[in-house]
Amino acid sequence: MSKITTLVEEIVTPILDDMSLELIDMEYVKEGSNWFLRIFIDKDSGVDIEECGIVSERLSEKLDEIDPIPHNYFLEVSSPGAERPLKKDKDFEKAIGKNVYVKTYEPLNGEKAFEGTLLSYTSDQLSLEVTIKTRKKKVEIPTDKIAIARLAVTFS
């Protein structure tokens, strides 16, 4: 994590704690000629636009006061959406029993992308039940091989 995101996390955490919200993810990226500081928040019942607005206002005030970012940027506060990323241990633990998408850095048994039900998770590996054609198969994925993991929406 960059110096800026580490500092912003320290600033935003008390604001989120005060509102019983959770920091899901954060990114500080340059897109074209513009810089963006994106904060993704959530809670069990979901967040609404009003809560995002309050966090944005409070965080903006603190950032203006401390001024840790040396150039202009856009601050965006939002929900991570239905296909939220899984990054922390607790994200994976909450996702057990849910449909997830996992992409690996290198192929495992000839595949790099897996989608299925998360059966179990430890800090070393996760187990997915994937359906290949009509057959269900258990796949073990070492956590150090995971490039991307997120919830996956299914339409039945």
mmCIF file of C-alpha atoms in Angstrom:
data_model
loop_
_atom_site.group_PDB
_atom_site.id
_atom_site.type_symbol
_atom_site.label_atom_id
_atom_site.label_comp_id
_atom_site.label_asym_id
_atom_site.label_seq_id
_atom_site.Cartn_x
_atom_site.Cartn_y
_atom_site.Cartn_z
ATOM 1 C CA MET A 1 0.000 0.000 0.000
ATOM 2 C CA SER A 2 1.276 3.449 -0.829
ATOM 3 C CA LYS A 3 2.150 6.056 1.765
ATOM 4 C CA ILE A 4 -0.947 8.052 0.810
ATOM 5 C CA THR A 5 -3.404 5.146 1.103
ATOM 6 C CA THR A 6 -1.863 4.135 4.432
ATOM 7 C CA LEU A 7 -2.346 7.663 5.772
ATOM 8 C CA VAL A 8 -5.877 7.937 4.342
ATOM 9 C CA GLU A 9 -6.780 4.596 5.963
ATOM 10 C CA GLU A 10 -5.672 6.000 9.335
ATOM 11 C CA ILE A 11 -7.842 9.077 8.746
ATOM 12 C CA VAL A 12 -10.965 7.319 7.437
ATOM 13 C CA THR A 13 -11.063 4.411 9.913
ATOM 14 C CA PRO A 14 -12.346 6.464 12.907
ATOM 15 C CA ILE A 15 -14.983 8.066 10.657
ATOM 16 C CA LEU A 16 -16.174 4.633 9.516
ATOM 17 C CA ASP A 17 -16.031 3.184 13.041
ATOM 18 C CA ASP A 18 -18.198 6.077 14.253
ATOM 19 C CA MET A 19 -20.812 5.182 11.596
ATOM 20 C CA SER A 20 -20.515 1.378 12.068
ATOM 21 C CA LEU A 21 -19.139 1.019 8.540
ATOM 22 C CA GLU A 22 -16.284 -1.081 7.214
ATOM 23 C CA LEU A 23 -13.479 -0.116 4.861
ATOM 24 C CA ILE A 24 -13.573 -2.708 2.086
ATOM 25 C CA ASP A 25 -10.972 -1.353 -0.280
ATOM 26 C CA MET A 26 -9.150 1.796 -1.293
ATOM 27 C CA GLU A 27 -7.212 2.859 -4.337
ATOM 28 C CA TYR A 28 -5.220 5.902 -5.277
ATOM 29 C CA VAL A 29 -4.721 5.824 -9.033
ATOM 30 C CA LYS A 30 -3.953 8.052 -11.976
ATOM 31 C CA GLU A 31 -6.319 7.730 -14.917
ATOM 32 C CA GLY A 32 -5.331 9.875 -17.862
ATOM 33 C CA SER A 33 -4.254 13.192 -16.406
ATOM 34 C CA ASN A 34 -6.459 12.885 -13.292
ATOM 35 C CA TRP A 35 -5.791 11.327 -9.893
ATOM 36 C CA PHE A 36 -8.558 9.454 -8.042
ATOM 37 C CA LEU A 37 -8.789 8.479 -4.388
ATOM 38 C CA ARG A 38 -11.502 5.815 -4.206
ATOM 39 C CA ILE A 39 -12.847 4.552 -0.902
ATOM 40 C CA PHE A 40 -15.151 1.514 -0.877
ATOM 41 C CA ILE A 41 -17.285 1.073 2.241
ATOM 42 C CA ASP A 42 -19.952 -1.380 3.365
ATOM 43 C CA LYS A 43 -21.871 -2.897 6.251
ATOM 44 C CA ASP A 44 -23.918 -6.068 6.572
ATOM 45 C CA SER A 45 -27.170 -4.398 5.522
ATOM 46 C CA GLY A 46 -25.450 -2.462 2.711
ATOM 47 C CA VAL A 47 -24.723 1.248 2.420
ATOM 48 C CA ASP A 48 -26.800 3.938 0.782
ATOM 49 C CA ILE A 49 -25.835 7.086 -1.075
ATOM 50 C CA GLU A 50 -26.485 9.249 1.999
ATOM 51 C CA GLU A 51 -23.917 7.314 4.057
ATOM 52 C CA CYS A 52 -21.393 7.578 1.215
ATOM 53 C CA GLY A 53 -22.017 11.328 1.117
ATOM 54 C CA ILE A 54 -21.478 11.735 4.855
ATOM 55 C CA VAL A 55 -18.219 9.768 4.754
ATOM 56 C CA SER A 56 -17.087 11.789 1.740
ATOM 57 C CA GLU A 57 -17.800 15.104 3.505
ATOM 58 C CA ARG A 58 -16.095 14.105 6.768
ATOM 59 C CA LEU A 59 -13.085 12.599 5.011
ATOM 60 C CA SER A 60 -12.764 15.590 2.687
ATOM 61 C CA GLU A 61 -12.697 17.960 5.693
ATOM 62 C CA LYS A 62 -9.930 15.932 7.370
ATOM 63 C CA LEU A 63 -7.917 15.650 4.148
ATOM 64 C CA ASP A 64 -8.197 19.415 3.573
ATOM 65 C CA GLU A 65 -7.001 19.996 7.146
ATOM 66 C CA ILE A 66 -3.981 17.657 6.908
ATOM 67 C CA ASP A 67 -3.375 18.102 3.153
ATOM 68 C CA PRO A 68 -1.388 14.868 2.601
ATOM 69 C CA ILE A 69 -1.866 14.725 -1.169
ATOM 70 C CA PRO A 70 0.414 17.083 -3.111
ATOM 71 C CA HIS A 71 -1.793 17.552 -6.182
ATOM 72 C CA ASN A 72 -5.439 17.788 -7.224
ATOM 73 C CA TYR A 73 -7.484 14.588 -7.083
ATOM 74 C CA PHE A 74 -11.079 13.394 -7.154
ATOM 75 C CA LEU A 75 -12.432 11.757 -3.982
ATOM 76 C CA GLU A 76 -14.990 9.010 -4.589
ATOM 77 C CA VAL A 77 -16.740 7.126 -1.784
ATOM 78 C CA SER A 78 -18.982 4.227 -2.748
ATOM 79 C CA SER A 79 -20.173 0.724 -2.056
ATOM 80 C CA PRO A 80 -18.031 -2.050 -3.536
ATOM 81 C CA GLY A 81 -21.145 -3.375 -5.281
ATOM 82 C CA ALA A 82 -22.508 -6.886 -5.604
ATOM 83 C CA GLU A 83 -19.201 -8.254 -6.887
ATOM 84 C CA ARG A 84 -17.126 -6.879 -4.038
ATOM 85 C CA PRO A 85 -13.443 -7.829 -3.870
ATOM 86 C CA LEU A 86 -12.228 -10.406 -1.367
ATOM 87 C CA LYS A 87 -8.898 -9.269 0.040
ATOM 88 C CA LYS A 88 -8.779 -9.742 3.793
ATOM 89 C CA ASP A 89 -9.161 -12.999 5.718
ATOM 90 C CA LYS A 90 -12.511 -11.834 7.077
ATOM 91 C CA ASP A 91 -13.769 -11.127 3.525
ATOM 92 C CA PHE A 92 -13.103 -14.726 2.548
ATOM 93 C CA GLU A 93 -14.567 -16.073 5.794
ATOM 94 C CA LYS A 94 -17.805 -14.102 5.236
ATOM 95 C CA ALA A 95 -17.970 -15.436 1.665
ATOM 96 C CA ILE A 96 -17.977 -19.134 2.622
ATOM 97 C CA GLY A 97 -21.040 -20.704 1.008
ATOM 98 C CA LYS A 98 -21.299 -17.944 -1.599
ATOM 99 C CA ASN A 99 -20.441 -17.905 -5.282
ATOM 100 C CA VAL A 100 -17.002 -16.419 -5.941
ATOM 101 C CA TYR A 101 -14.681 -15.757 -8.869
ATOM 102 C CA VAL A 102 -10.962 -16.374 -8.436
ATOM 103 C CA LYS A 103 -8.197 -15.640 -10.935
ATOM 104 C CA THR A 104 -4.690 -16.973 -10.316
ATOM 105 C CA TYR A 105 -1.284 -15.600 -11.285
ATOM 106 C CA GLU A 106 -0.385 -18.841 -13.011
ATOM 107 C CA PRO A 107 -2.412 -21.798 -14.302
ATOM 108 C CA LEU A 108 -3.516 -24.501 -11.889
ATOM 109 C CA ASN A 109 -4.333 -27.725 -13.743
ATOM 110 C CA GLY A 110 -4.347 -25.684 -16.965
ATOM 111 C CA GLU A 111 -6.813 -23.034 -15.698
ATOM 112 C CA LYS A 112 -6.351 -19.498 -14.377
ATOM 113 C CA ALA A 113 -10.001 -18.540 -13.754
ATOM 114 C CA PHE A 114 -12.378 -20.351 -11.421
ATOM 115 C CA GLU A 115 -15.967 -19.649 -10.408
ATOM 116 C CA GLY A 116 -17.912 -21.626 -7.869
ATOM 117 C CA THR A 117 -19.058 -21.959 -4.280
ATOM 118 C CA LEU A 118 -16.445 -21.146 -1.661
ATOM 119 C CA LEU A 119 -16.364 -24.224 0.576
ATOM 120 C CA SER A 120 -13.573 -23.287 2.980
ATOM 121 C CA TYR A 121 -10.790 -20.805 3.553
ATOM 122 C CA THR A 122 -7.562 -20.713 5.529
ATOM 123 C CA SER A 123 -4.722 -18.219 5.230
ATOM 124 C CA ASP A 124 -2.901 -20.831 3.089
ATOM 125 C CA GLN A 125 -5.603 -22.072 0.725
ATOM 126 C CA LEU A 126 -9.236 -21.982 -0.271
ATOM 127 C CA SER A 127 -11.533 -24.689 -1.590
ATOM 128 C CA LEU A 128 -14.089 -24.089 -4.315
ATOM 129 C CA GLU A 129 -16.771 -26.327 -5.708
ATOM 130 C CA VAL A 130 -16.892 -25.606 -9.430
ATOM 131 C CA THR A 131 -19.205 -27.043 -12.057
ATOM 132 C CA ILE A 132 -17.563 -28.227 -15.251
ATOM 133 C CA LYS A 133 -20.279 -29.045 -17.770
ATOM 134 C CA THR A 134 -22.606 -31.011 -15.482
ATOM 135 C CA ARG A 135 -20.048 -32.349 -12.996
ATOM 136 C CA LYS A 136 -19.137 -30.765 -9.683
ATOM 137 C CA LYS A 137 -15.456 -30.722 -8.830
ATOM 138 C CA LYS A 138 -13.539 -29.510 -5.774
ATOM 139 C CA VAL A 139 -10.608 -27.184 -6.520
ATOM 140 C CA GLU A 140 -7.929 -26.245 -3.980
ATOM 141 C CA ILE A 141 -6.217 -22.892 -4.618
ATOM 142 C CA PRO A 142 -3.186 -21.725 -2.609
ATOM 143 C CA THR A 143 -3.814 -18.172 -1.416
ATOM 144 C CA ASP A 144 -0.386 -17.004 -2.576
ATOM 145 C CA LYS A 145 -1.446 -17.852 -6.150
ATOM 146 C CA ILE A 146 -4.566 -15.630 -6.067
ATOM 147 C CA ALA A 147 -4.370 -12.539 -8.272
ATOM 148 C CA ILE A 148 -8.026 -11.499 -7.939
ATOM 149 C CA ALA A 149 -10.898 -12.781 -5.830
ATOM 150 C CA ARG A 150 -14.412 -11.357 -5.664
ATOM 151 C CA LEU A 151 -17.990 -12.302 -5.065
ATOM 152 C CA ALA A 152 -19.688 -13.405 -8.273
ATOM 153 C CA VAL A 153 -23.333 -12.724 -9.084
ATOM 154 C CA THR A 154 -25.274 -15.653 -10.506
ATOM 155 C CA PHE A 155 -28.549 -15.518 -12.382
ATOM 156 C CA SER A 156 -30.696 -18.611 -12.022
#
